[in-house]
Each structure stands twice: as C-alpha cells, then as structure tokens.
GROMACS .gro file of C-alpha atoms in nm:
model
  414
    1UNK     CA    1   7.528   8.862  10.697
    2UNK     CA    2   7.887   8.918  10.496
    3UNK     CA    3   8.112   8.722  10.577
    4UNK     CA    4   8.509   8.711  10.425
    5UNK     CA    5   8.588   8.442  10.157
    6UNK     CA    6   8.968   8.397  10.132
    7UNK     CA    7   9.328   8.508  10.070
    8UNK     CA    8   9.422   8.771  10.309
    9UNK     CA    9   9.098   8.842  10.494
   10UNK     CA   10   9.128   8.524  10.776
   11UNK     CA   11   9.400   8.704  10.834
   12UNK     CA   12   9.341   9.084  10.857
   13UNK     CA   13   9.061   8.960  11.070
   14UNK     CA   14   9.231   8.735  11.290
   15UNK     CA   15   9.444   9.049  11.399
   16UNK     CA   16   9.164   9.272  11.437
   17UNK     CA   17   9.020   9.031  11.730
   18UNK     CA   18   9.393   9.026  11.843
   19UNK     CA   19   9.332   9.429  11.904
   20UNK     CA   20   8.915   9.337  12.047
   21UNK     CA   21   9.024   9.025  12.255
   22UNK     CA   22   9.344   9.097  12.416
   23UNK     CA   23   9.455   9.405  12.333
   24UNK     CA   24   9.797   9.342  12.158
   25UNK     CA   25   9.946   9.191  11.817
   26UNK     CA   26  10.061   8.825  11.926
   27UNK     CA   27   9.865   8.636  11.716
   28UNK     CA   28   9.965   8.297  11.862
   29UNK     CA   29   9.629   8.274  12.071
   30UNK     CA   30   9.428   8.367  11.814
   31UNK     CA   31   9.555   8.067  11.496
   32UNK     CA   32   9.540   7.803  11.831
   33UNK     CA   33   9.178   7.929  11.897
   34UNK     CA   34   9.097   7.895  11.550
   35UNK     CA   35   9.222   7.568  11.491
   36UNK     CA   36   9.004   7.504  11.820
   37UNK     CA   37   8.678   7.620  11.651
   38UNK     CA   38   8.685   8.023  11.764
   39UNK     CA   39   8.556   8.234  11.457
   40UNK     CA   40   8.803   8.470  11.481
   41UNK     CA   41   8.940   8.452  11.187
   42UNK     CA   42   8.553   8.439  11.008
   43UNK     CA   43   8.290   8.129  11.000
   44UNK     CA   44   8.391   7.962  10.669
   45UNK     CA   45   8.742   7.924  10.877
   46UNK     CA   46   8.635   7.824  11.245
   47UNK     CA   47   8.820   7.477  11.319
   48UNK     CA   48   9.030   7.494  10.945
   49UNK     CA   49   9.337   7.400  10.957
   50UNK     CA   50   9.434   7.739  10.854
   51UNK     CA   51   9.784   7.859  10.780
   52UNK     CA   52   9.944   8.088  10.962
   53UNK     CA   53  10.061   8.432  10.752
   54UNK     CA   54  10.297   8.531  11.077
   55UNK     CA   55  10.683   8.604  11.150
   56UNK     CA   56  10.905   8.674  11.454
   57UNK     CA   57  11.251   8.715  11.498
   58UNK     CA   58  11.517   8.445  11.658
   59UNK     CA   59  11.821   8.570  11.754
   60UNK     CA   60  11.793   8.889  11.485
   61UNK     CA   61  11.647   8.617  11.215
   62UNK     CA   62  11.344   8.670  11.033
   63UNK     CA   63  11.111   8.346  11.057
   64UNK     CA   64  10.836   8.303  10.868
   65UNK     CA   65  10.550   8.062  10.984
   66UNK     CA   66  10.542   7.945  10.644
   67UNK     CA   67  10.908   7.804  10.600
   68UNK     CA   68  10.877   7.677  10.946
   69UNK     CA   69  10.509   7.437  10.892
   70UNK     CA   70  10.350   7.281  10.629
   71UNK     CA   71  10.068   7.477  10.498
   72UNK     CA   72   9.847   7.243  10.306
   73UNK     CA   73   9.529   7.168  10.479
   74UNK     CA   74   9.599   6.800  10.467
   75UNK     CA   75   9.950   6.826  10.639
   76UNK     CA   76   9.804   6.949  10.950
   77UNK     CA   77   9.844   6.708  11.270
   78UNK     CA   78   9.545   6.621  11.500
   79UNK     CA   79   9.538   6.699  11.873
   80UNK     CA   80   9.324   6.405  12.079
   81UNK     CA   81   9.005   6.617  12.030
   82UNK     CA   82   9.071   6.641  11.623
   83UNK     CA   83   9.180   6.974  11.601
   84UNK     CA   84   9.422   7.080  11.307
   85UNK     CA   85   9.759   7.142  11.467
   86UNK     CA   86  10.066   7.251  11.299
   87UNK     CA   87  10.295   7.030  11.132
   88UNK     CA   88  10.703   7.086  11.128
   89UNK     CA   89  10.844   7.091  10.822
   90UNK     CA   90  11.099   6.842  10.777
   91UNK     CA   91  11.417   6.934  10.914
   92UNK     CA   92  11.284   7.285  11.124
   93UNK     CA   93  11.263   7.257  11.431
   94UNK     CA   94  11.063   7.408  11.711
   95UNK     CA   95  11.115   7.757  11.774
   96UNK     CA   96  11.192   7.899  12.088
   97UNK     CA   97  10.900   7.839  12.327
   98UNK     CA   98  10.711   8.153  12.421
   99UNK     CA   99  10.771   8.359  12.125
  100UNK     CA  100  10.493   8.620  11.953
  101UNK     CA  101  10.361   8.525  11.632
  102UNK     CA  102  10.313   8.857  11.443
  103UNK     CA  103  10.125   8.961  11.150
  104UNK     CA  104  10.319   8.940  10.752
  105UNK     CA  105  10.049   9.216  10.726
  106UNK     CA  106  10.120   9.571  10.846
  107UNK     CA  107   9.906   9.646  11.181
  108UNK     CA  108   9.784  10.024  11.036
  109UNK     CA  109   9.472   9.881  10.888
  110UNK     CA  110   9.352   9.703  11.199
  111UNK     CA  111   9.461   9.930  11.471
  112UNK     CA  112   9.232  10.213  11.246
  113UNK     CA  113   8.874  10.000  11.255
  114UNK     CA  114   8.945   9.791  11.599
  115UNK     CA  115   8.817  10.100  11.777
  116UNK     CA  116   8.489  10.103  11.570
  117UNK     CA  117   8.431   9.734  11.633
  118UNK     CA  118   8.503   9.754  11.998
  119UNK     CA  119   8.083   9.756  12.035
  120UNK     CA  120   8.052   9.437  11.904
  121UNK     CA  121   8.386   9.225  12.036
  122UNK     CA  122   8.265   8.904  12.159
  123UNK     CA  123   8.017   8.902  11.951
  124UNK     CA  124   7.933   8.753  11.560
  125UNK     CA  125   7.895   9.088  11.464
  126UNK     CA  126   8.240   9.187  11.434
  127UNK     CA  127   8.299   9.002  11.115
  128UNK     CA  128   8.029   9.177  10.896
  129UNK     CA  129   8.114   9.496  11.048
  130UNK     CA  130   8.445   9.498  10.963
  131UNK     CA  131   8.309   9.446  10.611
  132UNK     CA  132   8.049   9.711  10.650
  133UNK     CA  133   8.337   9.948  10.743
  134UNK     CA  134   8.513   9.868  10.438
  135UNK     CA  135   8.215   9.972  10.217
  136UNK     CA  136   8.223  10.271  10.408
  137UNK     CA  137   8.582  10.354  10.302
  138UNK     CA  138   8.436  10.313   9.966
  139UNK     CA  139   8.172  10.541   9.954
  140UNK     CA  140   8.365  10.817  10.181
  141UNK     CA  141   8.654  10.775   9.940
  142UNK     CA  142   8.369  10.856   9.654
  143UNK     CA  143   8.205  11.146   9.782
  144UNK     CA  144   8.578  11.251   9.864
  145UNK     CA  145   8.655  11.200   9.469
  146UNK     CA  146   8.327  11.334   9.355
  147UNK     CA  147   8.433  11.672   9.570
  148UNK     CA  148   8.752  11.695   9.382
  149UNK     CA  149   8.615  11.646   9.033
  150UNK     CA  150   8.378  11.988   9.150
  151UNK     CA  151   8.699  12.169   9.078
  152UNK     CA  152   8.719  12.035   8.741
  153UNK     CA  153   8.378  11.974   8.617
  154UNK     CA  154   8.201  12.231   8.428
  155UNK     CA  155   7.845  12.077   8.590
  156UNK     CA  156   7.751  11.852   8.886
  157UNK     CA  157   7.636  11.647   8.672
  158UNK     CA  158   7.958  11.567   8.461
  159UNK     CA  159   8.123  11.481   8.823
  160UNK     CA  160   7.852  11.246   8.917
  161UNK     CA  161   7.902  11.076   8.608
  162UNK     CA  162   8.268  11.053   8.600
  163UNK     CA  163   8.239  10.949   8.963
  164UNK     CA  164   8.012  10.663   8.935
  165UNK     CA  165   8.258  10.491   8.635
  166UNK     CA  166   8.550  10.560   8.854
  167UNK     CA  167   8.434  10.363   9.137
  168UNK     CA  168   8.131  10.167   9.034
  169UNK     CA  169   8.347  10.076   8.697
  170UNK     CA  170   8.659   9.996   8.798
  171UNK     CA  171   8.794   9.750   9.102
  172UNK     CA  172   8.683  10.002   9.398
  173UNK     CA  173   8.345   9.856   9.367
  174UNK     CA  174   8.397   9.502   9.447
  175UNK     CA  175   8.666   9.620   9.684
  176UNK     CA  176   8.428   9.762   9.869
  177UNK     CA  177   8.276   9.420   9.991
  178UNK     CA  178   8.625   9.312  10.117
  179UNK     CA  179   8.833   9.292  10.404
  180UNK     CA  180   9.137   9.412  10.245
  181UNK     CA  181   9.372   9.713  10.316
  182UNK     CA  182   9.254   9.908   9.979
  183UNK     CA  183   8.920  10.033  10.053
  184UNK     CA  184   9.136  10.223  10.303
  185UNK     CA  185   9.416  10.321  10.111
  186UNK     CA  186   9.177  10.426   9.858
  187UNK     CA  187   8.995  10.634  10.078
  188UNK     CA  188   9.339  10.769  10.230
  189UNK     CA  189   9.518  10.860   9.856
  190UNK     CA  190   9.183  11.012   9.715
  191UNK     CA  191   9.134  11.239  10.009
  192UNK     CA  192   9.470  11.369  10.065
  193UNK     CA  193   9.469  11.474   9.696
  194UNK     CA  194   9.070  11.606   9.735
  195UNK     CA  195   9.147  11.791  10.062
  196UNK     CA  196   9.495  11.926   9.909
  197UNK     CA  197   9.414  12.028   9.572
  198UNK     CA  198   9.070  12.146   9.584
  199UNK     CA  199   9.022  12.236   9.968
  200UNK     CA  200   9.356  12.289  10.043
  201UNK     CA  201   9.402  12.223  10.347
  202UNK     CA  202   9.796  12.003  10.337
  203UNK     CA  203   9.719  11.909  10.774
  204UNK     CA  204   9.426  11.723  10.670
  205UNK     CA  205   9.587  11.597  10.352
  206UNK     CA  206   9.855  11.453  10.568
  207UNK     CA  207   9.676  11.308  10.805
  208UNK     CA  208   9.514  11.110  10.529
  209UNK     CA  209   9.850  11.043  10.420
  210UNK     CA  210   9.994  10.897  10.757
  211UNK     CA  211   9.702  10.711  10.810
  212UNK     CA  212   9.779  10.532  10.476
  213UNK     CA  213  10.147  10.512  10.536
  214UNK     CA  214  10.058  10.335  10.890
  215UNK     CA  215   9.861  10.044  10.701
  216UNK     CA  216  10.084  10.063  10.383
  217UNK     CA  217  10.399  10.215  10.384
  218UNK     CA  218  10.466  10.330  10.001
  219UNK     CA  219  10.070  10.488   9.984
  220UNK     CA  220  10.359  10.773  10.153
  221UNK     CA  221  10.498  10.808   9.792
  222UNK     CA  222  10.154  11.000   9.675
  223UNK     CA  223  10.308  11.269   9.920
  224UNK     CA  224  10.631  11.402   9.700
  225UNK     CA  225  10.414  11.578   9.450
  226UNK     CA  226  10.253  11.748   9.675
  227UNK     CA  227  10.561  11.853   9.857
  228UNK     CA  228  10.686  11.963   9.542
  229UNK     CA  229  10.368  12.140   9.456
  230UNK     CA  230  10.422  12.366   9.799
  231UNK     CA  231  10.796  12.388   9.760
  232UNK     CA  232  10.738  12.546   9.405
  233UNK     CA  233  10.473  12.739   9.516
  234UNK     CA  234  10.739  12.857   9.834
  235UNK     CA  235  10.464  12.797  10.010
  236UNK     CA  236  10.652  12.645  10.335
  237UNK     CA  237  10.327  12.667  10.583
  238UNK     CA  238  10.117  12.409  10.404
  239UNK     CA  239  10.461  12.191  10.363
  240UNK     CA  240  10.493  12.187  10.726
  241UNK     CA  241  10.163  12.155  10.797
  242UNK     CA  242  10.139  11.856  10.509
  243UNK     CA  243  10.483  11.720  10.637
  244UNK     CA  244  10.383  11.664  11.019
  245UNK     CA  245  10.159  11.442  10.986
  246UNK     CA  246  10.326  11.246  10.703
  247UNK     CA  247  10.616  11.179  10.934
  248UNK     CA  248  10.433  11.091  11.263
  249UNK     CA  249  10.263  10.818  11.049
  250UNK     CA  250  10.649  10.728  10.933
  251UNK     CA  251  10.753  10.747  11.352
  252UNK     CA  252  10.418  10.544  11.413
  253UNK     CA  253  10.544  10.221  11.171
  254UNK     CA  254  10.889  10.267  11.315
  255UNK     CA  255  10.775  10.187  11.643
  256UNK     CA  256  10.561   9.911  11.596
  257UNK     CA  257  10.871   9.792  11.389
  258UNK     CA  258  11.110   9.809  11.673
  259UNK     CA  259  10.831   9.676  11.897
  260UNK     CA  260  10.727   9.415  11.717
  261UNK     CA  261  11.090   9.294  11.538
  262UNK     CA  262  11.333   9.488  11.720
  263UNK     CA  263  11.446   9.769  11.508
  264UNK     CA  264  11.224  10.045  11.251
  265UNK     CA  265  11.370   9.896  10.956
  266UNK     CA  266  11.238   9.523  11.016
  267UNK     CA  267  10.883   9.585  10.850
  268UNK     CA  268  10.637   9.266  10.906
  269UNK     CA  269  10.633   9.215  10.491
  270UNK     CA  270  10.952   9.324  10.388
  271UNK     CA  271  11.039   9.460  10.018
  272UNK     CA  272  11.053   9.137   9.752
  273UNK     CA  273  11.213   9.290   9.417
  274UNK     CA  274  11.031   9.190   9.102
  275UNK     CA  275  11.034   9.295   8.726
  276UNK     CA  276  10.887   9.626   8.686
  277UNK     CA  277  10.806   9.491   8.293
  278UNK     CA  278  10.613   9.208   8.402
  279UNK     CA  279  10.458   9.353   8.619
  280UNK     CA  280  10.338   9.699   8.399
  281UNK     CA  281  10.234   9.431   8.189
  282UNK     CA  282  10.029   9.241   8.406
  283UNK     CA  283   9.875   9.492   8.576
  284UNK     CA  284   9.741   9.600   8.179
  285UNK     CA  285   9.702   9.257   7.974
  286UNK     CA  286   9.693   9.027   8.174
  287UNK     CA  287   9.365   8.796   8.129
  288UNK     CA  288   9.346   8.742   8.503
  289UNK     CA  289   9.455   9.043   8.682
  290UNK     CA  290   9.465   9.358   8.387
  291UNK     CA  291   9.293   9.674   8.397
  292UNK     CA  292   9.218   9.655   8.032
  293UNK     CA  293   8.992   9.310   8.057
  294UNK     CA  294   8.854   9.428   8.408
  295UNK     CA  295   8.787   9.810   8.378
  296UNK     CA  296   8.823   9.936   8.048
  297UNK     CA  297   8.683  10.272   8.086
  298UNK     CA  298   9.006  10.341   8.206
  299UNK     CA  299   9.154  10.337   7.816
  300UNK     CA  300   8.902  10.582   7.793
  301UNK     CA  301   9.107  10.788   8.068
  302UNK     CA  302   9.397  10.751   7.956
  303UNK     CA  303   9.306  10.862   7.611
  304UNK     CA  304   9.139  11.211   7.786
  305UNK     CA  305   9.463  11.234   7.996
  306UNK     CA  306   9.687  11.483   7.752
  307UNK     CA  307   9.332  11.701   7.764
  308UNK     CA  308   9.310  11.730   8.117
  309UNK     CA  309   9.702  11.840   8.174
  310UNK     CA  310   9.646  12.108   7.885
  311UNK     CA  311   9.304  12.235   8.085
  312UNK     CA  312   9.477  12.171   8.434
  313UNK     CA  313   9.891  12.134   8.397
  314UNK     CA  314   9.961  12.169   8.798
  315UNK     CA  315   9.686  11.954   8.945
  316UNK     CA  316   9.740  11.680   8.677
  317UNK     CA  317  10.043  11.702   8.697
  318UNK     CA  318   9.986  11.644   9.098
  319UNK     CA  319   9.809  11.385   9.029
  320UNK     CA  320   9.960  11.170   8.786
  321UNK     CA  321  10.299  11.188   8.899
  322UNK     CA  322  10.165  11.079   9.216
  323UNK     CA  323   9.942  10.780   9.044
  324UNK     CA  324  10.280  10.712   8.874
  325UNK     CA  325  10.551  10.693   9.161
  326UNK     CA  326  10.283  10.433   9.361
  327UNK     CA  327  10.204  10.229   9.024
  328UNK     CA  328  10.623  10.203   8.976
  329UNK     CA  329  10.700  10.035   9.295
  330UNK     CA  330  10.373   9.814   9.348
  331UNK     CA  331  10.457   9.703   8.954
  332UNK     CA  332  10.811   9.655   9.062
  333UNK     CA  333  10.703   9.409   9.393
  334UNK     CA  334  10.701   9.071   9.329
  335UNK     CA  335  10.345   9.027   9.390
  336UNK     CA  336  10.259   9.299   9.164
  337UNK     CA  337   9.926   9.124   9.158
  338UNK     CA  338   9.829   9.123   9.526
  339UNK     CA  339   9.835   8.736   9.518
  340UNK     CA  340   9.488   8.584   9.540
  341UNK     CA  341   9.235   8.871   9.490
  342UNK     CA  342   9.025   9.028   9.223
  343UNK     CA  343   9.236   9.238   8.966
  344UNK     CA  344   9.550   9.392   9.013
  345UNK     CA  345   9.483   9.456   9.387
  346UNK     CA  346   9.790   9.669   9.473
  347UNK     CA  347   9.650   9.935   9.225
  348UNK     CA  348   9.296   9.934   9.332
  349UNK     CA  349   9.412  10.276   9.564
  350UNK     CA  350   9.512  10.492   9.249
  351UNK     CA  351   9.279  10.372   8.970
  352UNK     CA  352   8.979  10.568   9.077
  353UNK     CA  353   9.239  10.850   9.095
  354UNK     CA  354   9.344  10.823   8.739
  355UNK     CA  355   8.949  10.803   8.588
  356UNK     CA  356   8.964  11.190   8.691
  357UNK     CA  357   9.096  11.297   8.351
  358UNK     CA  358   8.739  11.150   8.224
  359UNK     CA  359   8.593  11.520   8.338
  360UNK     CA  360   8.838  11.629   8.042
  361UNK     CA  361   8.659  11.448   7.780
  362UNK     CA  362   8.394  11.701   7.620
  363UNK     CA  363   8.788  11.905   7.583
  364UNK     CA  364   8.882  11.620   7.278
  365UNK     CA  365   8.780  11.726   6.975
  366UNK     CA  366   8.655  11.347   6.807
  367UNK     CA  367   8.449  11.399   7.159
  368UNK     CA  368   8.192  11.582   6.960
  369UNK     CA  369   8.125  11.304   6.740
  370UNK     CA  370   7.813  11.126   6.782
  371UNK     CA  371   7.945  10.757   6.747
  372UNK     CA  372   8.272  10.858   6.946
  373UNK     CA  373   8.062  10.926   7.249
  374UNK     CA  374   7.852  10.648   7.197
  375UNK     CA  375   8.182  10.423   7.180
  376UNK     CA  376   8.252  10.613   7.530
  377UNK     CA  377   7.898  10.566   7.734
  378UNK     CA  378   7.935  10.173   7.587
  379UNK     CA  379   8.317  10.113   7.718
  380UNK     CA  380   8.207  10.263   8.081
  381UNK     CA  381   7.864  10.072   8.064
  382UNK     CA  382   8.087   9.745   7.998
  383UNK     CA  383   8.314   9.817   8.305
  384UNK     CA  384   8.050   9.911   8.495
  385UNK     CA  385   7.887   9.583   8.433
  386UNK     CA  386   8.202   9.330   8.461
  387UNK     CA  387   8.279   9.513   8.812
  388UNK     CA  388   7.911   9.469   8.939
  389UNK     CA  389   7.927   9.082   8.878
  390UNK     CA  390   8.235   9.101   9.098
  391UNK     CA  391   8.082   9.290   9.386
  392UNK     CA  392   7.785   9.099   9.381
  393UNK     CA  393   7.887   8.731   9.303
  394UNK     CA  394   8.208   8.834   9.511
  395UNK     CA  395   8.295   8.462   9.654
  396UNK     CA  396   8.314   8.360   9.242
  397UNK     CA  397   8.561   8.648   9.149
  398UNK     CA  398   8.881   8.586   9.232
  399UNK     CA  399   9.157   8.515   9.042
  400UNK     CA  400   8.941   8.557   8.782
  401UNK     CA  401   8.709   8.817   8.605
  402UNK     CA  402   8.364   8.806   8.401
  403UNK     CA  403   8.523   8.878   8.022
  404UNK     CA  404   8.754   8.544   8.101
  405UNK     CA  405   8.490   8.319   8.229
  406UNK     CA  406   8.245   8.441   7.935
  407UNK     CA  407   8.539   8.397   7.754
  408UNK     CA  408   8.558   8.002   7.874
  409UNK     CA  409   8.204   7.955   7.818
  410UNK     CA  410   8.199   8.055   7.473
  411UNK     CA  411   8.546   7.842   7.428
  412UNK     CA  412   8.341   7.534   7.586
  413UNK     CA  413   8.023   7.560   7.370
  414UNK     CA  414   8.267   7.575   7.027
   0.00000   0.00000   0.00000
C-alpha cells in the first residue's frame, strides 16, 4: 500500500487523524501517541522521535515547537518504556501546561479530505487513502485542464496531447503520489480558470477558489484577473457570484485564525520575506529545484506563449497574469522552494496552467519545420520521462531530480 516518505506529509497526516480521532486541531495527543508507537502520523514514523511542526500563542506570543525543543532525532529524551520524548532546548522553559499544539500548516487541506476518510478512521487504511485522494486531485485537475484546452484546441486530439505533457511532464505527476497541499491547489487554480473561462460559470469558479484560499491563502491571488476580466466586461453578476465564495473562504481562515491564535491576522505559517531574484532564479536554474532541469517542455511553453495571447489576448491574458501574481509572491517567500520536496513545490499549482500556450504551437511559424517539431515531441518526451522516474521511484526523488543524479553518475565514472 502507499505510504508517505517525508518532509511535510507526517505532518499533514498527523492533523488529518486530529480531524478522524477527536474531532479538533490540538495536535498535542496526536505527536505523544506517535512517539508512543500510534501510526498516525504514517508507518515509517510510528515510535520516531519525530519533530513537532506546531505553534501556539503565550500571552499574544507566537511559539514555535521548534525554538522551544531540540529537533534532531538523537536529542530526544526517553520515557521508562523508551519512548522518544521531547527535549528543552537550553534555556526555554516549559510552556504553560495545558496549552494546544497547532498545526505550522494551514488546516484547509485536511478539513477538505477528513470527511472522505471518515470510512476508514481507526483503521490502516487512512494513510493510503489520503494518498489515493491526492491522485485523485490530480487526475480531476487534468480532465479539468484538458476541458479548458477544448476552447483552444483546434482537435481533441491536440488537447490530449498538450494535456498529457502538462501534467504527466511536468511536477503534477509525481505530485500526485503525495500528501502535500498541491495536488489540491492544483486542482483548485486549474478549475476555477476551466469553469470561468470556458464554462463560465464565476460561483463555481469561486468556490474552487475559496476552497484553495482555505488550504493556502495566496492560491486567492489567481482571483484578481478574473475580477478584472468581469469588471471590464461590466459584467457585475458573475463578479458577485465569483466574489461570494472567494470571501467566505477568506471569513473561513479568519476564523480558524482567531480560533486557533486569537485574532484573523495570526495565520499558523506566517509570511517570511525572501528575495524575489533568488528565488525567480531558483525556481528556473536551479540544479535541484528548477523547472528548466525538471520539466523542460515548459521552455517549449514559454516560447508558444506570445502565439497564444495573439490567437487568445483576454483568456491569456487571464491566465498569465494570474500564473504571474501567484509565481511573484511564492518566489518572493523565503522558502521559495517548498523546503524538502521534489522541484519547486510552491509552483507545482500554476505550471500545468502555463503548458496551455502549448495548444498555440502549430500558430509559430518555425512550427512547420520538420526538425523544429521533432526538437518539440523530444523536449516533452524528456520531461515526460524525468517526471515518471519521480512518480514512480518517489521515496528517491527528493531534493533531487533524474538529469542531476545522471548527471553524478556520469561525473563518478570520469
């Protein structure tokens, strides 16, 4: 059965069986039951001395488990029974006796599949169906994508195609086999713009929006366009109708704010400026994390972008100004990155988005060059191929990618 590897997952997991087990957020129970041997926070981490990615608030401060204990493994204390228990770090002290521990993560993602998994709480089951529900995410997030490239395609079969590279070549692939928060905001930002632009229906658009705003607050920046779409358009039904939903979901995240840490505007992982050059830069070159070593068919879109705005100037312009306000502030976060993961994980929601200029390709005139499209078919076979060894050899991919260890093989045998 699937099972979660690392990074985040233990966690996102771990607050899930929160929801199943006892109905609320506190995750204190649930890191002392794992220390204890409980696989609630997956097998590989039953009885790990597994760090704790919670805060509450003392007094109005923000603590974070993290500045409070020790997180290496091999700092941990030992109850009588040899259980991992935390360790003060020197000169903390304890914190006030009784209080929540509460997720760094946002609740939104957790709160959407712990009615799904209800079935199977108490069970081993919920850990591979919480995976199995991310794959889902996937594939309804493709056909979702596939429905919107209809408006543009000039066949079915040109959408399929462009479809397949913009999931099965590019980071939504692998994400698919993850317990992460983008195979959801994936599947939120590709069907508010498929519902709005090609369906249009702006409720249903927002909905998908305040879903994604609930597990990841600035997946709410994809909405401006849009508003500004309707606005320009003075069409002020569908901006109401687009704009209710999009602020319950903003109401919903207050509340569990003030609920959780006492006011709306304490958010469990609060904004961490970083350089928005380093991290444009990383989320392109870098050898680890960049979109040109890990999916490189999207060169390929870029290149077919100008095409598609000349064919389609409002929807790509929709589109990419939406792609462009979410890739500013993720690149401008300090973990630009998404930590330990596969690729630049904070973009995985908008890549697929922007491999929908590919439809605009037979448009470029070197297009109808023989070698030019066999350059093409080659760059999306390539990405195709270096994000299947990630999805299937998922526990070897991360923080890494199959260029750079091909890359260190070839360096090894020189």
């Amino acid at each position: 059965m699937p099972s979660i590897f690392s990074g985040d997952e233990p966690h996102y997991l771990l607050t899930i069986n929160s929801l199943l087990l006892d109905g609320d957020l506190d995750l204190t129970n649930n890191y002392a039951s794992v220390h204890k041997g409980s696989s609630q926070a997956g097998t590989n981490f039953s009885g790990a001395p597994l760090d704790h990615q919670s805060v509450w608030f003392e007094r109005g401060v923000r603590q974070n488990w993290e500045n409070v204990y020790e997180t290496e493994s091999d700092k941990f204390d030992r109850d009588a029974e040899g259980h991992p228990l935390p360790r003060l770090r020197p000169g903390q002290t304890e914190p006030i006796p009784g209080h929540p521990e509460y997720s760094t993560h946002p609740p939104g993602m957790a709160l959407l599949v712990a009615p799904i998994l209800y079935p199977f709480r108490h069970t081993e089951f919920v850990e591979p169906m919480a995976i199995v529900c991310s794959t889902f995410a996937v594939i309804i997030a493709f056909f979702l994508f596939r429905s919107l490239l209809l408006k543009y395609a000039v066949s079915s079969l040109s959408a399929d195609l462009v479809a397949i590279v913009a999931f099965l070549g590019t980071p939504a692939w692998p994400y698919g086999r993850t317990l992460f928060s983008e195979p959801y905001l994936l599947m939120c930002a590709v069907g508010a713009y498929s519902v709005a632009l090609r369906s249009k229906m702006p409720l249903v658009a927002g909905v998908f929006i305040g879903i994604g705003i609930v597990i990841k607050a600035p997946l709410g920046l994809i909405s401006l366009p849009m508003f500004a779409m309707y606005l320009n358009q003075r069409d002020y039904a569908s901006l109401v109708r687009l704009a209710l939903p999009v602020g319950l979901g903003i109401a919903v995240i207050g509340c569990l704010n003030s609920i959780m840490f006492g006011s709306p505007l304490n958010a469990a992982q609060p904004w961490q400026q970083g350089s928005l050059v380093r991290g444009v830069g990383g989320m392109l070159f870098s050898l680890k994390y960049g979109y040109l070593m890990i999916a490189p068919a999207t060169v390929v879109a870029a290149v077919a972008w100008p095409s598609f705005l000349r064919r389609f100037p409002k929807d790509g312009f929709v589109i990419a100004s939406g792609i462009f306000l979410y890739t500013l502030v993720m690149a401008s976060w300090k973990f630009w990155n998404g930590a330990t993961a596969y690729a630049a994980r904070q973009e995985v929601p908008v890549v697929p988005l922007f491999c929908v200029a590919l439809i605009a390709l037979p448009g470029i005139q070197l297009w109808q060059k023989r070698g030019i499209r066999i350059a093409v078919f080659a760059i999306c076979a390539i990405s195709i191929v270096i994000n299947g060894f990630a999805a299937v050899h998922y526990w070897e991919s991360w923080d890494t990618n199959l260029p750079l260890r091909l890359a260190s093989f070839l360096k090894d045998q020189l």
